[in-house]
Amino acid sequence: MQVELFLIIIVTVLLPFSGIVVLIDRTLNRRYSRNITAAIWIGSYAVATLFILIVWMMNSLPDSAIYDPEYHGVVRVAVLFSMFILLIAETGVTCGAYGGKLSSKVFTSLLMSTLCFTVYTSAFSIYHVAYLLGHFGPESDTHNIAVHLVFNIVVFAILYRVMPARLANVIAMAGGDMSRRLGFPIIIFAIYVLDYSDQIYSANMDFSSLLTEFLLIALYVVCIVLFLERTTGSLEVDRYKTELEAAALIQRSVVPNRDACSDVVGFRVFEFMLPAKEVGGDLYDVIPLSDDRTALVIADVSGKGVPAALMAMRVKEIMLFLLESGLDPGRCLTECNKRLMKDNDSCMFATAFLCVADPRTKTLTYSCAGHPAPLLRTGGGVTLMEVDHEPALGIFENDYSNRSIGMGAGDAVLMYTDGVIEAEGWNKERYGTDRLVRLLEESDDEDITSAVASDVSSFGEGRDQTDDITMLSIVAS
């Protein structure tokens, strides 16, 4: 093999390899200093080039072999070998000289290799077009190198501005783990190498074949860009789901569980909560007060999802502070309303029912802010508790009033949000208050929240839940 031919191979291969190095270095974090990393890259290229030289020299190819159909098969094997040697070299350096998880480094190596070798292919195609136009012949080494040099510099300058930041963002969004997304870069690189080795050295350098080649090159680039865009979208969805799961876990952790509800002097308390989404705007709380009294609050914030959940947390914290300050239910709702009205640019509001159970007098003192009236079950039947029709919290200024009822042994009060009575069946019929009353009349279960939850689920017959469902019941011992 002549020196001129080898010079073309070394220079034209060095250009995409250099592009890969720059793009990878821009995307990943170096483990070593810049000088040491550069020395590692130079050493790897030297070793890879030596292997490539040995392969080409072993075949004793003449200078015109690249364009001679007689040597097409030999050249194709040599090109395949050369590309894989370069891929192994730069993947090895990427995995050893840069930080991060192995999958992210292999992913970056494969994707950048496909991009850079695509640029390499494009330079050859441009050179062939120039040859067909009669500007210079296929053995014009100087022109060949010049075309590669100019084209690679221009395209790599564009890639340098766009690709590293985008790919680094995708890797960061995936938490550095790209193991589930390695299939695409592996497949597209393999397809590219097979297609390139068959096309680039074809002796039939006509415009139709070159046009097909350009279209394939464009297809590779478009596939990579679309893959990154789709991956970004997928990772954003995954991150959103993860954040929602975390928010749901936090929301469940701040509401009382069954053990906390059972620790109420003179009463038994039961709860049920099922958000329509991962997190919801319903809330309940069981708050121990002085003199063995217990405050129970249930509320329903307008809207659903994260905004409603954040508003619900705010209502809960305000209520807790005011109740521990010694305010009665009516005064507590009044002060809570004033605080929620401040800086309420989103115009969100919350209905609420707040009561304080006193085990000494067996009384329930309560106040209602636009919330559905609870049900009272006694030996005489089930009735709606009398509540004052006062506005929800966060809308208008209002002084909320108190009411009181006595509770005998076994008497129960069921507090609930409108997600219970507004649950829909397949015929669009709503569950309704009347059905809820009949259920409580027919059921002798002490834990009426579980009975209602089961009945509402059966009523919906598998329909998607459209609103949060929350219940809180208190039974006098």
mmCIF file with all atom_site columns, N, CA and C in Angstrom, residues 127-177:
data_model
loop_
_atom_site.group_PDB
_atom_site.id
_atom_site.type_symbol
_atom_site.label_atom_id
_atom_site.label_alt_id
_atom_site.label_comp_id
_atom_site.label_asym_id
_atom_site.label_entity_id
_atom_site.label_seq_id
_atom_site.pdbx_PDB_ins_code
_atom_site.Cartn_x
_atom_site.Cartn_y
_atom_site.Cartn_z
_atom_site.occupancy
_atom_site.B_iso_or_equiv
_atom_site.pdbx_formal_charge
_atom_site.auth_seq_id
_atom_site.auth_comp_id
_atom_site.auth_asym_id
_atom_site.auth_atom_id
_atom_site.pdbx_PDB_model_num
ATOM 1   N N  . TYR A 1 127 ? -17.263 14.838 -1.737  1.00 0.00 ? 127 TYR A N  1
ATOM 2   C CA . TYR A 1 127 ? -16.106 14.663 -2.613  1.00 0.00 ? 127 TYR A CA 1
ATOM 3   C C  . TYR A 1 127 ? -16.505 13.953 -3.911  1.00 0.00 ? 127 TYR A C  1
ATOM 4   N N  . HIS A 1 128 ? -17.384 12.934 -3.784  1.00 0.00 ? 128 HIS A N  1
ATOM 5   C CA . HIS A 1 128 ? -17.825 12.201 -4.965  1.00 0.00 ? 128 HIS A CA 1
ATOM 6   C C  . HIS A 1 128 ? -18.660 13.076 -5.877  1.00 0.00 ? 128 HIS A C  1
ATOM 7   N N  . VAL A 1 129 ? -19.491 13.947 -5.291  1.00 0.00 ? 129 VAL A N  1
ATOM 8   C CA . VAL A 1 129 ? -20.282 14.870 -6.101  1.00 0.00 ? 129 VAL A CA 1
ATOM 9   C C  . VAL A 1 129 ? -19.356 15.794 -6.887  1.00 0.00 ? 129 VAL A C  1
ATOM 10  N N  . ALA A 1 130 ? -18.330 16.296 -6.221  1.00 0.00 ? 130 ALA A N  1
ATOM 11  C CA . ALA A 1 130 ? -17.361 17.159 -6.904  1.00 0.00 ? 130 ALA A CA 1
ATOM 12  C C  . ALA A 1 130 ? -16.670 16.407 -8.043  1.00 0.00 ? 130 ALA A C  1
ATOM 13  N N  . TYR A 1 131 ? -16.405 15.132 -7.805  1.00 0.00 ? 131 TYR A N  1
ATOM 14  C CA . TYR A 1 131 ? -15.782 14.320 -8.862  1.00 0.00 ? 131 TYR A CA 1
ATOM 15  C C  . TYR A 1 131 ? -16.710 14.184 -10.065 1.00 0.00 ? 131 TYR A C  1
ATOM 16  N N  . LEU A 1 132 ? -18.010 13.938 -9.797  1.00 0.00 ? 132 LEU A N  1
ATOM 17  C CA . LEU A 1 132 ? -18.965 13.791 -10.886 1.00 0.00 ? 132 LEU A CA 1
ATOM 18  C C  . LEU A 1 132 ? -19.129 15.087 -11.667 1.00 0.00 ? 132 LEU A C  1
ATOM 19  N N  . LEU A 1 133 ? -18.960 16.201 -10.992 1.00 0.00 ? 133 LEU A N  1
ATOM 20  C CA . LEU A 1 133 ? -19.056 17.491 -11.664 1.00 0.00 ? 133 LEU A CA 1
ATOM 21  C C  . LEU A 1 133 ? -17.787 17.839 -12.431 1.00 0.00 ? 133 LEU A C  1
ATOM 22  N N  . GLY A 1 134 ? -16.761 16.989 -12.314 1.00 0.00 ? 134 GLY A N  1
ATOM 23  C CA . GLY A 1 134 ? -15.552 17.163 -13.077 1.00 0.00 ? 134 GLY A CA 1
ATOM 24  C C  . GLY A 1 134 ? -14.528 18.095 -12.487 1.00 0.00 ? 134 GLY A C  1
ATOM 25  N N  . HIS A 1 135 ? -14.664 18.407 -11.195 1.00 0.00 ? 135 HIS A N  1
ATOM 26  C CA . HIS A 1 135 ? -13.699 19.328 -10.580 1.00 0.00 ? 135 HIS A CA 1
ATOM 27  C C  . HIS A 1 135 ? -12.368 18.646 -10.306 1.00 0.00 ? 135 HIS A C  1
ATOM 28  N N  . PHE A 1 136 ? -12.393 17.356 -9.905  1.00 0.00 ? 136 PHE A N  1
ATOM 29  C CA . PHE A 1 136 ? -11.146 16.613 -9.738  1.00 0.00 ? 136 PHE A CA 1
ATOM 30  C C  . PHE A 1 136 ? -11.455 15.119 -9.736  1.00 0.00 ? 136 PHE A C  1
ATOM 31  N N  . GLY A 1 137 ? -10.443 14.319 -9.905  1.00 0.00 ? 137 GLY A N  1
ATOM 32  C CA . GLY A 1 137 ? -10.611 12.890 -10.035 1.00 0.00 ? 137 GLY A CA 1
ATOM 33  C C  . GLY A 1 137 ? -10.621 12.175 -8.703  1.00 0.00 ? 137 GLY A C  1
ATOM 34  N N  . PRO A 1 138 ? -10.992 10.907 -8.701  1.00 0.00 ? 138 PRO A N  1
ATOM 35  C CA . PRO A 1 138 ? -11.098 10.135 -7.457  1.00 0.00 ? 138 PRO A CA 1
ATOM 36  C C  . PRO A 1 138 ? -9.779  9.913  -6.764  1.00 0.00 ? 138 PRO A C  1
ATOM 37  N N  . GLU A 1 139 ? -8.659  10.108 -7.469  1.00 0.00 ? 139 GLU A N  1
ATOM 38  C CA . GLU A 1 139 ? -7.362  9.885  -6.845  1.00 0.00 ? 139 GLU A CA 1
ATOM 39  C C  . GLU A 1 139 ? -6.673  11.198 -6.500  1.00 0.00 ? 139 GLU A C  1
ATOM 40  N N  . SER A 1 140 ? -7.432  12.288 -6.443  1.00 0.00 ? 140 SER A N  1
ATOM 41  C CA . SER A 1 140 ? -6.863  13.592 -6.112  1.00 0.00 ? 140 SER A CA 1
ATOM 42  C C  . SER A 1 140 ? -6.764  13.701 -4.597  1.00 0.00 ? 140 SER A C  1
ATOM 43  N N  . ASP A 1 141 ? -5.635  13.259 -4.035  1.00 0.00 ? 141 ASP A N  1
ATOM 44  C CA . ASP A 1 141 ? -5.477  13.151 -2.588  1.00 0.00 ? 141 ASP A CA 1
ATOM 45  C C  . ASP A 1 141 ? -5.620  14.499 -1.886  1.00 0.00 ? 141 ASP A C  1
ATOM 46  N N  . THR A 1 142 ? -5.035  15.528 -2.429  1.00 0.00 ? 142 THR A N  1
ATOM 47  C CA . THR A 1 142 ? -5.074  16.843 -1.790  1.00 0.00 ? 142 THR A CA 1
ATOM 48  C C  . THR A 1 142 ? -6.506  17.350 -1.671  1.00 0.00 ? 142 THR A C  1
ATOM 49  N N  . HIS A 1 143 ? -7.257  17.220 -2.771  1.00 0.00 ? 143 HIS A N  1
ATOM 50  C CA . HIS A 1 143 ? -8.648  17.658 -2.733  1.00 0.00 ? 143 HIS A CA 1
ATOM 51  C C  . HIS A 1 143 ? -9.474  16.815 -1.761  1.00 0.00 ? 143 HIS A C  1
ATOM 52  N N  . ASN A 1 144 ? -9.206  15.525 -1.745  1.00 0.00 ? 144 ASN A N  1
ATOM 53  C CA . ASN A 1 144 ? -9.937  14.623 -0.842  1.00 0.00 ? 144 ASN A CA 1
ATOM 54  C C  . ASN A 1 144 ? -9.764  15.052 0.616   1.00 0.00 ? 144 ASN A C  1
ATOM 55  N N  . ILE A 1 145 ? -8.533  15.283 1.006   1.00 0.00 ? 145 ILE A N  1
ATOM 56  C CA . ILE A 1 145 ? -8.248  15.700 2.378   1.00 0.00 ? 145 ILE A CA 1
ATOM 57  C C  . ILE A 1 145 ? -8.848  17.069 2.661   1.00 0.00 ? 145 ILE A C  1
ATOM 58  N N  . ALA A 1 146 ? -8.775  17.989 1.694   1.00 0.00 ? 146 ALA A N  1
ATOM 59  C CA . ALA A 1 146 ? -9.298  19.342 1.887   1.00 0.00 ? 146 ALA A CA 1
ATOM 60  C C  . ALA A 1 146 ? -10.806 19.326 2.107   1.00 0.00 ? 146 ALA A C  1
ATOM 61  N N  . VAL A 1 147 ? -11.509 18.528 1.292   1.00 0.00 ? 147 VAL A N  1
ATOM 62  C CA . VAL A 1 147 ? -12.968 18.429 1.453   1.00 0.00 ? 147 VAL A CA 1
ATOM 63  C C  . VAL A 1 147 ? -13.316 17.912 2.844   1.00 0.00 ? 147 VAL A C  1
ATOM 64  N N  . HIS A 1 148 ? -12.633 16.849 3.274   1.00 0.00 ? 148 HIS A N  1
ATOM 65  C CA . HIS A 1 148 ? -12.883 16.299 4.601   1.00 0.00 ? 148 HIS A CA 1
ATOM 66  C C  . HIS A 1 148 ? -12.607 17.338 5.689   1.00 0.00 ? 148 HIS A C  1
ATOM 67  N N  . LEU A 1 149 ? -11.522 18.037 5.571   1.00 0.00 ? 149 LEU A N  1
ATOM 68  C CA . LEU A 1 149 ? -11.119 18.984 6.606   1.00 0.00 ? 149 LEU A CA 1
ATOM 69  C C  . LEU A 1 149 ? -12.136 20.112 6.759   1.00 0.00 ? 149 LEU A C  1
ATOM 70  N N  . VAL A 1 150 ? -12.492 20.743 5.641   1.00 0.00 ? 150 VAL A N  1
ATOM 71  C CA . VAL A 1 150 ? -13.419 21.878 5.698   1.00 0.00 ? 150 VAL A CA 1
ATOM 72  C C  . VAL A 1 150 ? -14.795 21.428 6.188   1.00 0.00 ? 150 VAL A C  1
ATOM 73  N N  . PHE A 1 151 ? -15.302 20.348 5.596   1.00 0.00 ? 151 PHE A N  1
ATOM 74  C CA . PHE A 1 151 ? -16.646 19.895 5.958   1.00 0.00 ? 151 PHE A CA 1
ATOM 75  C C  . PHE A 1 151 ? -16.726 19.471 7.421   1.00 0.00 ? 151 PHE A C  1
ATOM 76  N N  . ASN A 1 152 ? -15.720 18.730 7.893   1.00 0.00 ? 152 ASN A N  1
ATOM 77  C CA . ASN A 1 152 ? -15.739 18.275 9.289   1.00 0.00 ? 152 ASN A CA 1
ATOM 78  C C  . ASN A 1 152 ? -15.669 19.446 10.262  1.00 0.00 ? 152 ASN A C  1
ATOM 79  N N  . ILE A 1 153 ? -14.843 20.419 9.970   1.00 0.00 ? 153 ILE A N  1
ATOM 80  C CA . ILE A 1 153 ? -14.731 21.574 10.878  1.00 0.00 ? 153 ILE A CA 1
ATOM 81  C C  . ILE A 1 153 ? -16.058 22.310 10.993  1.00 0.00 ? 153 ILE A C  1
ATOM 82  N N  . VAL A 1 154 ? -16.723 22.531 9.866   1.00 0.00 ? 154 VAL A N  1
ATOM 83  C CA . VAL A 1 154 ? -18.003 23.258 9.870   1.00 0.00 ? 154 VAL A CA 1
ATOM 84  C C  . VAL A 1 154 ? -19.074 22.485 10.637  1.00 0.00 ? 154 VAL A C  1
ATOM 85  N N  . VAL A 1 155 ? -19.218 21.210 10.311  1.00 0.00 ? 155 VAL A N  1
ATOM 86  C CA . VAL A 1 155 ? -20.285 20.419 10.942  1.00 0.00 ? 155 VAL A CA 1
ATOM 87  C C  . VAL A 1 155 ? -20.005 20.180 12.425  1.00 0.00 ? 155 VAL A C  1
ATOM 88  N N  . PHE A 1 156 ? -18.750 19.896 12.765  1.00 0.00 ? 156 PHE A N  1
ATOM 89  C CA . PHE A 1 156 ? -18.442 19.651 14.175  1.00 0.00 ? 156 PHE A CA 1
ATOM 90  C C  . PHE A 1 156 ? -18.613 20.918 15.006  1.00 0.00 ? 156 PHE A C  1
ATOM 91  N N  . ALA A 1 157 ? -18.416 22.069 14.399  1.00 0.00 ? 157 ALA A N  1
ATOM 92  C CA . ALA A 1 157 ? -18.656 23.321 15.116  1.00 0.00 ? 157 ALA A CA 1
ATOM 93  C C  . ALA A 1 157 ? -20.125 23.448 15.488  1.00 0.00 ? 157 ALA A C  1
ATOM 94  N N  . ILE A 1 158 ? -20.996 23.019 14.574  1.00 0.00 ? 158 ILE A N  1
ATOM 95  C CA . ILE A 1 158 ? -22.440 23.041 14.846  1.00 0.00 ? 158 ILE A CA 1
ATOM 96  C C  . ILE A 1 158 ? -22.801 22.013 15.916  1.00 0.00 ? 158 ILE A C  1
ATOM 97  N N  . LEU A 1 159 ? -22.278 20.803 15.749  1.00 0.00 ? 159 LEU A N  1
ATOM 98  C CA . LEU A 1 159 ? -22.561 19.754 16.742  1.00 0.00 ? 159 LEU A CA 1
ATOM 99  C C  . LEU A 1 159 ? -22.050 20.140 18.124  1.00 0.00 ? 159 LEU A C  1
ATOM 100 N N  . TYR A 1 160 ? -20.903 20.786 18.166  1.00 0.00 ? 160 TYR A N  1
ATOM 101 C CA . TYR A 1 160 ? -20.312 21.189 19.448  1.00 0.00 ? 160 TYR A CA 1
ATOM 102 C C  . TYR A 1 160 ? -21.225 22.146 20.197  1.00 0.00 ? 160 TYR A C  1
ATOM 103 N N  . ARG A 1 161 ? -21.944 22.970 19.462  1.00 0.00 ? 161 ARG A N  1
ATOM 104 C CA . ARG A 1 161 ? -22.833 23.947 20.085  1.00 0.00 ? 161 ARG A CA 1
ATOM 105 C C  . ARG A 1 161 ? -24.148 23.328 20.549  1.00 0.00 ? 161 ARG A C  1
ATOM 106 N N  . VAL A 1 162 ? -24.545 22.224 19.926  1.00 0.00 ? 162 VAL A N  1
ATOM 107 C CA . VAL A 1 162 ? -25.893 21.696 20.157  1.00 0.00 ? 162 VAL A CA 1
ATOM 108 C C  . VAL A 1 162 ? -25.915 20.394 20.962  1.00 0.00 ? 162 VAL A C  1
ATOM 109 N N  . MET A 1 163 ? -25.137 19.392 20.527  1.00 0.00 ? 163 MET A N  1
ATOM 110 C CA . MET A 1 163 ? -25.312 18.040 21.032  1.00 0.00 ? 163 MET A CA 1
ATOM 111 C C  . MET A 1 163 ? -24.867 17.819 22.477  1.00 0.00 ? 163 MET A C  1
ATOM 112 N N  . PRO A 1 164 ? -23.662 18.256 22.894  1.00 0.00 ? 164 PRO A N  1
ATOM 113 C CA . PRO A 1 164 ? -23.218 17.915 24.255  1.00 0.00 ? 164 PRO A CA 1
ATOM 114 C C  . PRO A 1 164 ? -24.180 18.361 25.354  1.00 0.00 ? 164 PRO A C  1
ATOM 115 N N  . ALA A 1 165 ? -24.651 19.591 25.270  1.00 0.00 ? 165 ALA A N  1
ATOM 116 C CA . ALA A 1 165 ? -25.553 20.102 26.307  1.00 0.00 ? 165 ALA A CA 1
ATOM 117 C C  . ALA A 1 165 ? -26.850 19.309 26.337  1.00 0.00 ? 165 ALA A C  1
ATOM 118 N N  . ARG A 1 166 ? -27.380 18.988 25.132  1.00 0.00 ? 166 ARG A N  1
ATOM 119 C CA . ARG A 1 166 ? -28.637 18.244 25.077  1.00 0.00 ? 166 ARG A CA 1
ATOM 120 C C  . ARG A 1 166 ? -28.460 16.829 25.627  1.00 0.00 ? 166 ARG A C  1
ATOM 121 N N  . LEU A 1 167 ? -27.385 16.176 25.233  1.00 0.00 ? 167 LEU A N  1
ATOM 122 C CA . LEU A 1 167 ? -27.157 14.813 25.703  1.00 0.00 ? 167 LEU A CA 1
ATOM 123 C C  . LEU A 1 167 ? -26.850 14.790 27.203  1.00 0.00 ? 167 LEU A C  1
ATOM 124 N N  . ALA A 1 168 ? -26.085 15.764 27.679  1.00 0.00 ? 168 ALA A N  1
ATOM 125 C CA . ALA A 1 168 ? -25.792 15.842 29.117  1.00 0.00 ? 168 ALA A CA 1
ATOM 126 C C  . ALA A 1 168 ? -27.073 16.045 29.911  1.00 0.00 ? 168 ALA A C  1
ATOM 127 N N  . ASN A 1 169 ? -28.010 16.824 29.357  1.00 0.00 ? 169 ASN A N  1
ATOM 128 C CA . ASN A 1 169 ? -29.287 17.043 30.031  1.00 0.00 ? 169 ASN A CA 1
ATOM 129 C C  . ASN A 1 169 ? -30.095 15.754 30.098  1.00 0.00 ? 169 ASN A C  1
ATOM 130 N N  . VAL A 1 170 ? -30.096 14.982 29.012  1.00 0.00 ? 170 VAL A N  1
ATOM 131 C CA . VAL A 1 170 ? -30.811 13.700 29.007  1.00 0.00 ? 170 VAL A CA 1
ATOM 132 C C  . VAL A 1 170 ? -30.231 12.754 30.047  1.00 0.00 ? 170 VAL A C  1
ATOM 133 N N  . ILE A 1 171 ? -28.895 12.682 30.112  1.00 0.00 ? 171 ILE A N  1
ATOM 134 C CA . ILE A 1 171 ? -28.245 11.795 31.077  1.00 0.00 ? 171 ILE A CA 1
ATOM 135 C C  . ILE A 1 171 ? -28.544 12.237 32.511  1.00 0.00 ? 171 ILE A C  1
ATOM 136 N N  . ALA A 1 172 ? -28.522 13.551 32.739  1.00 0.00 ? 172 ALA A N  1
ATOM 137 C CA . ALA A 1 172 ? -28.817 14.062 34.082  1.00 0.00 ? 172 ALA A CA 1
ATOM 138 C C  . ALA A 1 172 ? -30.250 13.753 34.483  1.00 0.00 ? 172 ALA A C  1
ATOM 139 N N  . MET A 1 173 ? -31.183 13.898 33.556  1.00 0.00 ? 173 MET A N  1
ATOM 140 C CA . MET A 1 173 ? -32.588 13.610 33.852  1.00 0.00 ? 173 MET A CA 1
ATOM 141 C C  . MET A 1 173 ? -32.804 12.141 34.171  1.00 0.00 ? 173 MET A C  1
ATOM 142 N N  . ALA A 1 174 ? -31.969 11.269 33.549  1.00 0.00 ? 174 ALA A N  1
ATOM 143 C CA . ALA A 1 174 ? -32.077 9.823  33.810  1.00 0.00 ? 174 ALA A CA 1
ATOM 144 C C  . ALA A 1 174 ? -31.308 9.403  35.050  1.00 0.00 ? 174 ALA A C  1
ATOM 145 N N  . GLY A 1 175 ? -30.725 10.364 35.755  1.00 0.00 ? 175 GLY A N  1
ATOM 146 C CA . GLY A 1 175 ? -29.937 10.038 36.927  1.00 0.00 ? 175 GLY A CA 1
ATOM 147 C C  . GLY A 1 175 ? -28.661 9.304  36.582  1.00 0.00 ? 175 GLY A C  1
ATOM 148 N N  . GLY A 1 176 ? -28.192 9.462  35.345  1.00 0.00 ? 176 GLY A N  1
ATOM 149 C CA . GLY A 1 176 ? -26.969 8.801  34.910  1.00 0.00 ? 176 GLY A CA 1
ATOM 150 C C  . GLY A 1 176 ? -27.143 7.371  34.452  1.00 0.00 ? 176 GLY A C  1
ATOM 151 N N  . ASP A 1 177 ? -28.349 6.825  34.596  1.00 0.00 ? 177 ASP A N  1
ATOM 152 C CA . ASP A 1 177 ? -28.588 5.422  34.227  1.00 0.00 ? 177 ASP A CA 1
ATOM 153 C C  . ASP A 1 177 ? -29.283 5.364  32.864  1.00 0.00 ? 177 ASP A C  1
#
